[in-house]
Tab-separated table of C-alpha atoms and ligand atoms in Angstrom:
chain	number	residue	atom	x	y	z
A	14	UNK	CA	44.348	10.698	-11.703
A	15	UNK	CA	41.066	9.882	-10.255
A	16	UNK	CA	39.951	6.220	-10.371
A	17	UNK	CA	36.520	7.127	-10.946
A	18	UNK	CA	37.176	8.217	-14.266
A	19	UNK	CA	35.274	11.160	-14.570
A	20	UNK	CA	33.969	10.276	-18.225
A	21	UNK	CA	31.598	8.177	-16.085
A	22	UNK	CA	31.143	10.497	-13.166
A	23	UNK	CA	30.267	13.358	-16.112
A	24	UNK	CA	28.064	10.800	-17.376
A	25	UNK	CA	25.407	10.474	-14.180
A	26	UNK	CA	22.360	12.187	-14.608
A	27	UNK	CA	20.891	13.855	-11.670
A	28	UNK	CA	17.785	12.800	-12.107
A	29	UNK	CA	16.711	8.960	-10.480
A	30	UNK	CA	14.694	8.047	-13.084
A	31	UNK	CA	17.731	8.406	-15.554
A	32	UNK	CA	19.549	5.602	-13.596
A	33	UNK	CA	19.010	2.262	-12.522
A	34	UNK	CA	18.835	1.706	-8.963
A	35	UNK	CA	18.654	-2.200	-7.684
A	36	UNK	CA	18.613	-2.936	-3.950
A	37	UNK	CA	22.717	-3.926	-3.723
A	38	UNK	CA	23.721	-0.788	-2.056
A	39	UNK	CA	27.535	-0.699	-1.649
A	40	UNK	CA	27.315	2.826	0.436
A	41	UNK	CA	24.540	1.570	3.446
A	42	UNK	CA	26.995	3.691	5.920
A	43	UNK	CA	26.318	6.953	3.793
A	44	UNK	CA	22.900	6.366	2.456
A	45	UNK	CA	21.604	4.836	6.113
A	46	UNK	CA	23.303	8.735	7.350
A	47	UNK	CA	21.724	10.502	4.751
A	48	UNK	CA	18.099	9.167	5.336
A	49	UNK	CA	18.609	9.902	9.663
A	50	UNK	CA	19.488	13.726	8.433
A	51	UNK	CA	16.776	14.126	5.735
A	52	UNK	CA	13.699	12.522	8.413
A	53	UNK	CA	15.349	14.812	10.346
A	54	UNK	CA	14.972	18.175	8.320
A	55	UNK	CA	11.226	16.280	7.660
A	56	UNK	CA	10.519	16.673	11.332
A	57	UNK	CA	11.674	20.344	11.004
A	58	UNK	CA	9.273	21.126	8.011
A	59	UNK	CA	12.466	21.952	6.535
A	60	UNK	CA	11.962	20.053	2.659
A	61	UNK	CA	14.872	21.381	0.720
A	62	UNK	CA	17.228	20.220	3.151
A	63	UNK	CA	15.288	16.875	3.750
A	64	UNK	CA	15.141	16.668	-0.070
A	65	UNK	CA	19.437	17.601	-0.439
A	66	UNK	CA	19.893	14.352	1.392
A	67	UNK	CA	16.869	12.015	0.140
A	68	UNK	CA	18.745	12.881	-3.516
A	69	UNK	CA	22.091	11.970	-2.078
A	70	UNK	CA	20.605	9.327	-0.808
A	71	UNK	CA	19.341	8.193	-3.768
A	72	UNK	CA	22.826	8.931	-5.592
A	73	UNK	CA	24.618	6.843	-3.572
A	74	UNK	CA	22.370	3.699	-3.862
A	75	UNK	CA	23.308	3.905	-7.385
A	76	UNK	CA	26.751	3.915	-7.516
A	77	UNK	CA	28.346	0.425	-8.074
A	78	UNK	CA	31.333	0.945	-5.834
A	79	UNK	CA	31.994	1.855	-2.277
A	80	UNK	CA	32.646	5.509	-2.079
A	81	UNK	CA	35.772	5.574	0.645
A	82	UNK	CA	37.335	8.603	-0.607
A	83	UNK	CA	36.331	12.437	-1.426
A	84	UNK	CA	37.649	11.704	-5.148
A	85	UNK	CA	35.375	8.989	-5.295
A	86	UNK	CA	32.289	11.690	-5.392
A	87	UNK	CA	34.248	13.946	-7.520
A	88	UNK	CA	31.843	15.384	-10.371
A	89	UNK	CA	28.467	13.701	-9.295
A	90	UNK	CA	25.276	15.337	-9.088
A	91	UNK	CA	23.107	15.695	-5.636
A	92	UNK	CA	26.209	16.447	-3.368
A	93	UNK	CA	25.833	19.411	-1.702
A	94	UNK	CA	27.779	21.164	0.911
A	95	UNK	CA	26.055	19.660	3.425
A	96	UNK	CA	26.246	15.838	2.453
A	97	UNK	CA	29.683	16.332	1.620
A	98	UNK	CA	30.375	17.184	5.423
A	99	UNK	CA	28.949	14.302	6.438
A	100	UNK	CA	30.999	12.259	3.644
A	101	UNK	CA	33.994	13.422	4.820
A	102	UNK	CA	33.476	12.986	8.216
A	103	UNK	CA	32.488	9.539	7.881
A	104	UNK	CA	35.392	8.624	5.663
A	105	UNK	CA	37.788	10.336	8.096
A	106	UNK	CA	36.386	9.162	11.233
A	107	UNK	CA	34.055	6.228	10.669
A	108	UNK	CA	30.627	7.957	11.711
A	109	UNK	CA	29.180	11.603	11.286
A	110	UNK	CA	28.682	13.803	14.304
A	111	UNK	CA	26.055	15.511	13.252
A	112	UNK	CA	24.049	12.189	12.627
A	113	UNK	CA	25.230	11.129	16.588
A	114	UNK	CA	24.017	14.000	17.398
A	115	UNK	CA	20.298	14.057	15.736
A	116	UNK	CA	20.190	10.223	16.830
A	117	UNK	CA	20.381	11.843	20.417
A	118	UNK	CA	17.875	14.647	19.966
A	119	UNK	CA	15.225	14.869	22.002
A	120	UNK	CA	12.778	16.010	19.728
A	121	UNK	CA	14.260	13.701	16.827
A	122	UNK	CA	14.075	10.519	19.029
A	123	UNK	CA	10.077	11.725	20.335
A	124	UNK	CA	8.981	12.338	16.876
A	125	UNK	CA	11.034	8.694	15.446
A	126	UNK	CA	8.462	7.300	18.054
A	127	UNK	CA	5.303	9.007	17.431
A	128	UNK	CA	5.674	9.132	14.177
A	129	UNK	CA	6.064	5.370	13.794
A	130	UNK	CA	2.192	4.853	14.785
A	131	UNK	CA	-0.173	4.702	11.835
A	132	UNK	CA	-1.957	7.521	11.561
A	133	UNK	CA	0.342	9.570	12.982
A	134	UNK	CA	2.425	12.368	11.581
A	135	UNK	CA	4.662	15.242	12.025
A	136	UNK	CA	2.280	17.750	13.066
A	137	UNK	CA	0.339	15.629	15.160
A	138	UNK	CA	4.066	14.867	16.937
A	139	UNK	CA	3.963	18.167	17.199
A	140	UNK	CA	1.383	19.126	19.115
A	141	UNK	CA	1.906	15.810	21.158
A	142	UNK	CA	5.910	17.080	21.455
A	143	UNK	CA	4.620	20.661	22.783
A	144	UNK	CA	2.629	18.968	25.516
A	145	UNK	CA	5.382	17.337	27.068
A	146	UNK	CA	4.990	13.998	25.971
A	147	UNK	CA	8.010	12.287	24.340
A	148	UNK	CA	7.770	8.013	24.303
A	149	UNK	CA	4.899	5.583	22.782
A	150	UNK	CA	4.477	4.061	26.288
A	151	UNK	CA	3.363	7.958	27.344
A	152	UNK	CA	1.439	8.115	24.667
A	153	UNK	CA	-0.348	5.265	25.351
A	154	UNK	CA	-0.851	6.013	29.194
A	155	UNK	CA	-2.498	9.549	28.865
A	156	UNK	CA	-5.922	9.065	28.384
A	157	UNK	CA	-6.927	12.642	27.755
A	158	UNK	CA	-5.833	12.852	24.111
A	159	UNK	CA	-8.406	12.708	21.320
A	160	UNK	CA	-7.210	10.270	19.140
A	161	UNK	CA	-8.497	9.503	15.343
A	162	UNK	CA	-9.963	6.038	14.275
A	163	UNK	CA	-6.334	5.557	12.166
A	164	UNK	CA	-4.679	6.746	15.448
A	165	UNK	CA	-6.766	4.072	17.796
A	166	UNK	CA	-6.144	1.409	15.622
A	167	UNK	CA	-2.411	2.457	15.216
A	168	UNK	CA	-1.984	1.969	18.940
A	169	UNK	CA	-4.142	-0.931	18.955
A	170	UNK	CA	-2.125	-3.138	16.992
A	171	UNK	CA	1.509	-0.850	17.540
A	172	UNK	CA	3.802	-3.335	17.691
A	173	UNK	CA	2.411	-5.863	14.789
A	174	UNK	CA	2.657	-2.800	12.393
A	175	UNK	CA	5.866	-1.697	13.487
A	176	UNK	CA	7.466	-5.150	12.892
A	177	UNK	CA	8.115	-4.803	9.181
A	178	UNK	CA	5.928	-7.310	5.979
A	179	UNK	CA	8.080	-10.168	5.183
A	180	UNK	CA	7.736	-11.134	1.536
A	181	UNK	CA	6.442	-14.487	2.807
A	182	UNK	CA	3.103	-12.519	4.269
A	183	UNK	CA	3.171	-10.371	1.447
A	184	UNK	CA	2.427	-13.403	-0.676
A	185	UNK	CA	-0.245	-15.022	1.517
A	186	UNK	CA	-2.344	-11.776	1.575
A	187	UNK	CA	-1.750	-11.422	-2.023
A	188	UNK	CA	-3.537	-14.446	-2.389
A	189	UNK	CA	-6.611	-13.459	-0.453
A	190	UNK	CA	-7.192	-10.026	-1.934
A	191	UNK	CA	-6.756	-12.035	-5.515
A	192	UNK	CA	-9.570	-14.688	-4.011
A	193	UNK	CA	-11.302	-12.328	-2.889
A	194	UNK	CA	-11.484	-9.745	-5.547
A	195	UNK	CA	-11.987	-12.265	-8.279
A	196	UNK	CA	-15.234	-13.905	-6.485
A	197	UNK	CA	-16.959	-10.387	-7.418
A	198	UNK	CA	-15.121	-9.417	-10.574
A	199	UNK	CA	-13.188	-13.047	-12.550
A	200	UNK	CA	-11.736	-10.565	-14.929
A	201	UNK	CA	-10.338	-8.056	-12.322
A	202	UNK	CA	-6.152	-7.629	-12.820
A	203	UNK	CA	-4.804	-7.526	-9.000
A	204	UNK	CA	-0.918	-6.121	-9.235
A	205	UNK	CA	0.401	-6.279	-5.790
A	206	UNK	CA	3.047	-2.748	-6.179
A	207	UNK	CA	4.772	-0.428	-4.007
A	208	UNK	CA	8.334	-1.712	-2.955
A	209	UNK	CA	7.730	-5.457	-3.204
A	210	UNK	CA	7.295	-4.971	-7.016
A	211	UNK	CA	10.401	-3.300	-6.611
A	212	UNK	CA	11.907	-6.763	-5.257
A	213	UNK	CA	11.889	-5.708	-1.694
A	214	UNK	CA	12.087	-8.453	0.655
A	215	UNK	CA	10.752	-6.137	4.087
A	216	UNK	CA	8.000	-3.336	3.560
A	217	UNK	CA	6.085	-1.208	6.023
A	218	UNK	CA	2.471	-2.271	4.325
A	219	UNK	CA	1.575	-4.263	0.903
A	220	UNK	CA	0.035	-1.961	-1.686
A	221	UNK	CA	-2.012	-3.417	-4.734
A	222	UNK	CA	-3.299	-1.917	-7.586
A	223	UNK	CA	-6.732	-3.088	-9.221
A	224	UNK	CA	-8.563	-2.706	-12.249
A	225	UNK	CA	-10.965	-4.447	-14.635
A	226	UNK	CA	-9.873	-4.920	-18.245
A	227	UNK	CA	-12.873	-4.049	-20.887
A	228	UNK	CA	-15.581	-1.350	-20.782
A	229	UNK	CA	-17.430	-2.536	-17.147
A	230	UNK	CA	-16.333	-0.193	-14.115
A	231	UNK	CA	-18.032	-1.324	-10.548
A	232	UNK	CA	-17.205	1.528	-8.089
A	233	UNK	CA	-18.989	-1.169	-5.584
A	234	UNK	CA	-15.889	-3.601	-5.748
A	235	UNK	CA	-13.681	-1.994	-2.928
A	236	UNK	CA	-17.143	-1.775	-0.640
A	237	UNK	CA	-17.502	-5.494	-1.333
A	238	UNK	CA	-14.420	-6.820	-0.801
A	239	UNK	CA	-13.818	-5.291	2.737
A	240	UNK	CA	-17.289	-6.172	3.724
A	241	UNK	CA	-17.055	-9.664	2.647
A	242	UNK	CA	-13.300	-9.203	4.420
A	243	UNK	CA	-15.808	-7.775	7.783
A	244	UNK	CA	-17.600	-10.864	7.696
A	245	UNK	CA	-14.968	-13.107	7.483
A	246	UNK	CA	-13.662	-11.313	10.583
A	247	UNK	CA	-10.160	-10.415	8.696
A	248	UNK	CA	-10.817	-6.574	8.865
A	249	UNK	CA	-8.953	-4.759	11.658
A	250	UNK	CA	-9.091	-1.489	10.202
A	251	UNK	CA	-10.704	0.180	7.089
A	252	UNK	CA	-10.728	3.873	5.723
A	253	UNK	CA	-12.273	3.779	1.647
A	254	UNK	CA	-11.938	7.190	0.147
A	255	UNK	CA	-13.990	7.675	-2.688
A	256	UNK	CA	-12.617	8.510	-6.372
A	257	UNK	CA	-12.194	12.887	-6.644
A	258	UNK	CA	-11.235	12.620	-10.654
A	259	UNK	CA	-12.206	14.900	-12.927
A	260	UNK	CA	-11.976	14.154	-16.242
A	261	UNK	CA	-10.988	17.498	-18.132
A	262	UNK	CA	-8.454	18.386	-15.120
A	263	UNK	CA	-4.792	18.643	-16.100
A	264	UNK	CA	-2.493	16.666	-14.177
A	265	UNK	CA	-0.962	17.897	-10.698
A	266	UNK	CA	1.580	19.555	-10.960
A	267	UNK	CA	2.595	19.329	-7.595
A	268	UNK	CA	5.559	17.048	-7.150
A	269	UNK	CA	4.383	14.957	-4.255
A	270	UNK	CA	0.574	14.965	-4.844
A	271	UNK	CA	-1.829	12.112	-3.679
A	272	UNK	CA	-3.944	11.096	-6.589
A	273	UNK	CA	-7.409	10.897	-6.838
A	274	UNK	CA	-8.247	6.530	-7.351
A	275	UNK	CA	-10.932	5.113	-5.311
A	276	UNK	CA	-8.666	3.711	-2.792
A	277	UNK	CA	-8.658	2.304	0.830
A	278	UNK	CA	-6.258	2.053	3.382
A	279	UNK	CA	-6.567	-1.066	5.516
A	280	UNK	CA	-5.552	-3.078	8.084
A	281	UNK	CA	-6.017	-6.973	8.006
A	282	UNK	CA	-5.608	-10.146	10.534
A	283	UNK	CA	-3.162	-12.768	8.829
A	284	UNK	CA	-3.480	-15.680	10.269
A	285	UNK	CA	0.345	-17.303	10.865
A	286	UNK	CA	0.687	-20.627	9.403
A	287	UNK	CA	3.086	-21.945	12.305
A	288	UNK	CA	1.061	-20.893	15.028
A	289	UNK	CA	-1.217	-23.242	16.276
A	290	UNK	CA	-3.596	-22.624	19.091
A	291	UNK	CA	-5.232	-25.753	19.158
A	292	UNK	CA	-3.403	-27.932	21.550
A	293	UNK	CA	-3.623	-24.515	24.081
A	294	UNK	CA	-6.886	-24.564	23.624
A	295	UNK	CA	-7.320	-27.946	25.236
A	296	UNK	CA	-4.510	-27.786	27.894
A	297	UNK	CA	-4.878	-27.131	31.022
A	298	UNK	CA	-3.802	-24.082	30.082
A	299	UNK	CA	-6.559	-23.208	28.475
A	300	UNK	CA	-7.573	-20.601	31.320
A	301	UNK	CA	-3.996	-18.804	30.089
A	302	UNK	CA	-4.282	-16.065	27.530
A	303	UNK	CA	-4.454	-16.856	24.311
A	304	UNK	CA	-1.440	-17.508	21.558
A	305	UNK	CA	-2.351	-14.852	19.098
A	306	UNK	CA	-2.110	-17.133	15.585
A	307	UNK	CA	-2.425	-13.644	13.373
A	308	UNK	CA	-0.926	-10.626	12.915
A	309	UNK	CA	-2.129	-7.070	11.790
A	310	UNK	CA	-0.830	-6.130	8.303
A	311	UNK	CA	-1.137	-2.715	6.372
A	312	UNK	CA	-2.631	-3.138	3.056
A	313	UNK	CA	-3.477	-0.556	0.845
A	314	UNK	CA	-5.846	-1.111	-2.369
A	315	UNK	CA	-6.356	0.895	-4.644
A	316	UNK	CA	-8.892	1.134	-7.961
A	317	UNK	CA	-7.826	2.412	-11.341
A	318	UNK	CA	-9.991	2.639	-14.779
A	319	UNK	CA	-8.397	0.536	-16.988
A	320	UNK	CA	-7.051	3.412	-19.516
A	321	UNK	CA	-5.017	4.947	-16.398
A	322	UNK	CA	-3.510	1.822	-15.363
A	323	UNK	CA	-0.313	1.955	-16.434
A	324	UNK	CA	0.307	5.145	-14.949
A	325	UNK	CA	-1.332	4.507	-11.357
A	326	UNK	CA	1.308	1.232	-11.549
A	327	UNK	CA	4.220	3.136	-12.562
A	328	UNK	CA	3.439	5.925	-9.654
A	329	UNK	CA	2.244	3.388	-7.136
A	330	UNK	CA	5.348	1.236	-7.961
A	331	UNK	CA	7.903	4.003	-6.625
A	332	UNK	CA	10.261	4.170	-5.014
A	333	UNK	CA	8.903	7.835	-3.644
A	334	UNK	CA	12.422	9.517	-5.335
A	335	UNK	CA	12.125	7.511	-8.329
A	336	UNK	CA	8.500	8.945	-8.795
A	337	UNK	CA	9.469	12.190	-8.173
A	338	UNK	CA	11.982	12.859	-10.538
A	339	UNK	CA	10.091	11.241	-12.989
A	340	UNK	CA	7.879	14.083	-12.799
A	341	UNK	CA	10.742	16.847	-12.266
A	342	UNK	CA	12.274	15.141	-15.223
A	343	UNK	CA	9.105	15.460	-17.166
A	344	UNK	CA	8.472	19.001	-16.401
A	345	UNK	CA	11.478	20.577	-16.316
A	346	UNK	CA	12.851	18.394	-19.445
A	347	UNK	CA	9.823	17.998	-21.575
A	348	UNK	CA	7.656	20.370	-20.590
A	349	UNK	CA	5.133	17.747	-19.417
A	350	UNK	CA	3.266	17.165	-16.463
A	351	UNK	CA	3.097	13.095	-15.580
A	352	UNK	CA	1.182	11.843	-12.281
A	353	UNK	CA	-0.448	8.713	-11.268
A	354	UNK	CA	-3.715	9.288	-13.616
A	355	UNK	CA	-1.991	10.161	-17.374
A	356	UNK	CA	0.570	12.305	-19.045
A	357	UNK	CA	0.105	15.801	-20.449
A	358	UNK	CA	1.737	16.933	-22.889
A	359	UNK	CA	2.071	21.223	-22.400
A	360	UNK	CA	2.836	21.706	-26.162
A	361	UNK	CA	0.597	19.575	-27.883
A	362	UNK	CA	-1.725	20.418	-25.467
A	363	UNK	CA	-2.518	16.882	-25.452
A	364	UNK	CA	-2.738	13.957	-22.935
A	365	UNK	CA	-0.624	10.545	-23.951
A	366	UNK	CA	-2.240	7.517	-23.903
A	367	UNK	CA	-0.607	4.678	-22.411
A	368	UNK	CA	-1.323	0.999	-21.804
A	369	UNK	CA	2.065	-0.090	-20.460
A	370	UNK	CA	4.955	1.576	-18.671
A	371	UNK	CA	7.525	1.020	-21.646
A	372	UNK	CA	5.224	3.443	-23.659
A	373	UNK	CA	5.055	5.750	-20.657
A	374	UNK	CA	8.964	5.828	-20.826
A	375	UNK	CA	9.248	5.852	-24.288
A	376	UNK	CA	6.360	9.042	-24.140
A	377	UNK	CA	9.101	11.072	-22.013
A	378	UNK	CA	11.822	9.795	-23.687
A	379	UNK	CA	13.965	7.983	-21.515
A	380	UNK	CA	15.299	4.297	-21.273
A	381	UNK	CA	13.075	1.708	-19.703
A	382	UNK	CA	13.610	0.985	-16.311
A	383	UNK	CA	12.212	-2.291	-14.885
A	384	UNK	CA	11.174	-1.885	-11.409
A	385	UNK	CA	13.730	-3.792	-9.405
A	386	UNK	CA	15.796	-1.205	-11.067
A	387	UNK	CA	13.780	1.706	-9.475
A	388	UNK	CA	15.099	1.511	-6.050
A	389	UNK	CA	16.586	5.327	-5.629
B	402	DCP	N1	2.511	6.531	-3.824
B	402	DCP	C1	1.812	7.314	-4.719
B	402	DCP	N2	0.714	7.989	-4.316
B	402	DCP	C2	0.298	7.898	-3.044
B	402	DCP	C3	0.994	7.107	-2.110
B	402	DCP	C4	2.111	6.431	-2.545
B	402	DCP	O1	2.173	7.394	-5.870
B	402	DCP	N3	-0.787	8.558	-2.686
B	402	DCP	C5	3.669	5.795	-4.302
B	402	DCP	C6	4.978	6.157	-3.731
B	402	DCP	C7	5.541	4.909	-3.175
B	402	DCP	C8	4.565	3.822	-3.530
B	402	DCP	O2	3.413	4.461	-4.000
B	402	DCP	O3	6.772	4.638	-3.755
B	402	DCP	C9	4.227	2.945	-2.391
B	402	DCP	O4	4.120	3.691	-1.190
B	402	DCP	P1	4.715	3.155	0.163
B	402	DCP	O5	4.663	4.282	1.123
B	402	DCP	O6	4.034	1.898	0.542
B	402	DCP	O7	6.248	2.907	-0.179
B	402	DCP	P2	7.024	1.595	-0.551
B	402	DCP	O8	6.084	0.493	-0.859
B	402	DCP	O9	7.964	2.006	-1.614
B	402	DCP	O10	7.857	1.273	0.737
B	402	DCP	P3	7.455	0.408	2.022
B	402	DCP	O11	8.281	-0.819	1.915
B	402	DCP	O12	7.843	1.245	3.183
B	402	DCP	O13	5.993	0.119	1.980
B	403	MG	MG1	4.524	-0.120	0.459
């Protein structure tokens, strides 16, 4: 008989939001597999597929065992054909072929690259891919493409960005934006989210929610932090896009949708603690370049109304799976529609008021989940 018993392995729910997730991932060989073949079948446009193995992915961060046998898997949800090739394989033979071989694709490894530049996505690659080109460094040489402002600054500051946020930066710009924010608003709640709520120790930018308890809303806040931020000469980069909500509008139904918060998407110089430039400066070096004491950061902020707090934080919070099949879960299982602004409810034709994420749980019906536990 299976080891696994299958009580348990009948027990899983297929849905991410039904399980808890932490960061100790006892299947990295799979799940680092599973992510190479579902960017993959995201550089194809190909989102079933990319979504077969981002479940799978998510299924096997779960699990608190090392799968290293087929029975292991026996009965779970989110195993198609498809994964289970490239389970098998890597059981048998240590590593899956098929993930050699996309690791060696052309157009995987151009797209990996061009993709990895802020501001840059798959059908930008695309067009970039048809025209021959196929490394950063090419990229970077051919002065005849028309680049964005995202795209100029993504190349501008490439290889800060692309070295990942330690948790030790992540603090130190927490503090500014908290500084910062609170010298225009003292009230103002500043919840730094995204995957370092989730516990994360490495991220890829540091996302914070804000919001101002009480009845006073100040849709000049974002435009006076990053100018004060301009002044100060910590602003590399800055794109504010201003609040689309409409009150009577029912909640987005599609799975994946952006939501509509005042938000902006930044880039900011961190100065390095370490790093002095001082002494340099005064050598007879001084003629040298420069020791750059900062480095560029991604920082997203985003503004929320005070009423649709809790939701933005449990959306903003993630991880991306998690979030999504909290909303399959709520639509296909209650017959609600949940994104990052409130909760509708399709029967009562009514929207559910929440001012914490327990309640927003509790609305749909399912066990709380704390967020270190919402790493699928
Ligand atoms: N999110 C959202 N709506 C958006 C953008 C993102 O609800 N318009 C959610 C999904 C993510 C979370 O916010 O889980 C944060 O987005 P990131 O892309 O920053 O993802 P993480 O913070 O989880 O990972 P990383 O460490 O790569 O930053
Ligand atoms: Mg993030």
């Amino acid at each position: 008989e299976s080891e696994v018993p299958s009580c348990i392995a009948r027990k899983v729910s297929q849905y991410s939001c039904q399980r808890k997730t932490t960061l100790n991932n006892y299947n990295k060989k799979f799940t680092d597999a599973f992510e190479i073949m579902a960017e993959n079948y995201e550089f194809k446009e190909n989102e079933i597929f990319c979504l077969e193995f981002l479940r799978a992915a998510s299924l096997l961060k779960y699990l608190p065992f090392p799968v290293t046998r087929m029975k292991d898997i026996q009965g779970l949800p989110c195993i198609g054909d498809q994964v289970r090739d490239v389970i098998e394989e890597i059981i048998e033979e240590g590593e899956s072929s098929r993930v050699k071989e996309v690791l060696n694709d052309e157009r995987y490894k151009a797209f990996k690259q061009f993709t990895s530049v802020f501001g840059v996505g798959v059908k930008t690659s695309e067009k970039w891919y048809r025209m021959g080109l196929r490394t950063v460094e090419e990229l970077k040489a051919d002065k005849t493409l028309k680049l964005s402002k995202m795209q100029k600054a993504g190349f501008l500051y490439y290889e800060d960005l692309v070295s990942c946020v330690s948790k030790a930066e992540a603090d130190a710009v927490t503090l500014i934006v908290k500084n910062t924010v609170s010298t225009f608003l003292p009230d103002a709640l500043v919840t730094i989210t995204g995957g370092f709520r989730r516990g994360k120790k490495m991220g890829h930018d540091i996302d914070f929610l804000i919001t101002n308890p009480g009845p006073r809303e100040d849709d000049e806040l974002l435009h006076k932090v990053v100018d004060l931020w301009k002044k100060q000469g910590l602003l590399l980069y800055c794109d504010i896009i201003e609040s689309t909500f409409v009150e009577e509008q029912l909640p987005s139904r599609k799975v994946d949708a952006m939501d509509n918060f005042q938000k902006c998407f930044t880039i900011l110089k961190l100065y390095q603690p370490g790093v002095d430039n001082s002494s340099y400066n005064t050598s007879k070096k001084s003629d040298m370049a420069e020791i750059k004491d900062w480095k560029a950061i991604r920082v997203d902020l985003v503004i929320t109304p005070f009423e649709q707090y809790a939701y933005a934080l449990l959306g903003w919070t993630g991880s991306r799976e998690f979030g999504r099949d909290l909303r399959r879960y709520a639509s296909h299982e209650r017959k609600m529609i949940l994104d990052n602004h409130g909760l509708y409810d399709r029967r009562k034709r009514i929207f559910l008021k929440a001012g914490s994420e327990e309640e927003i749980f509790a609305h749909l019906g399912l066990d709380y989940v704390e967020p270190w536990e919402r790493n699928a």
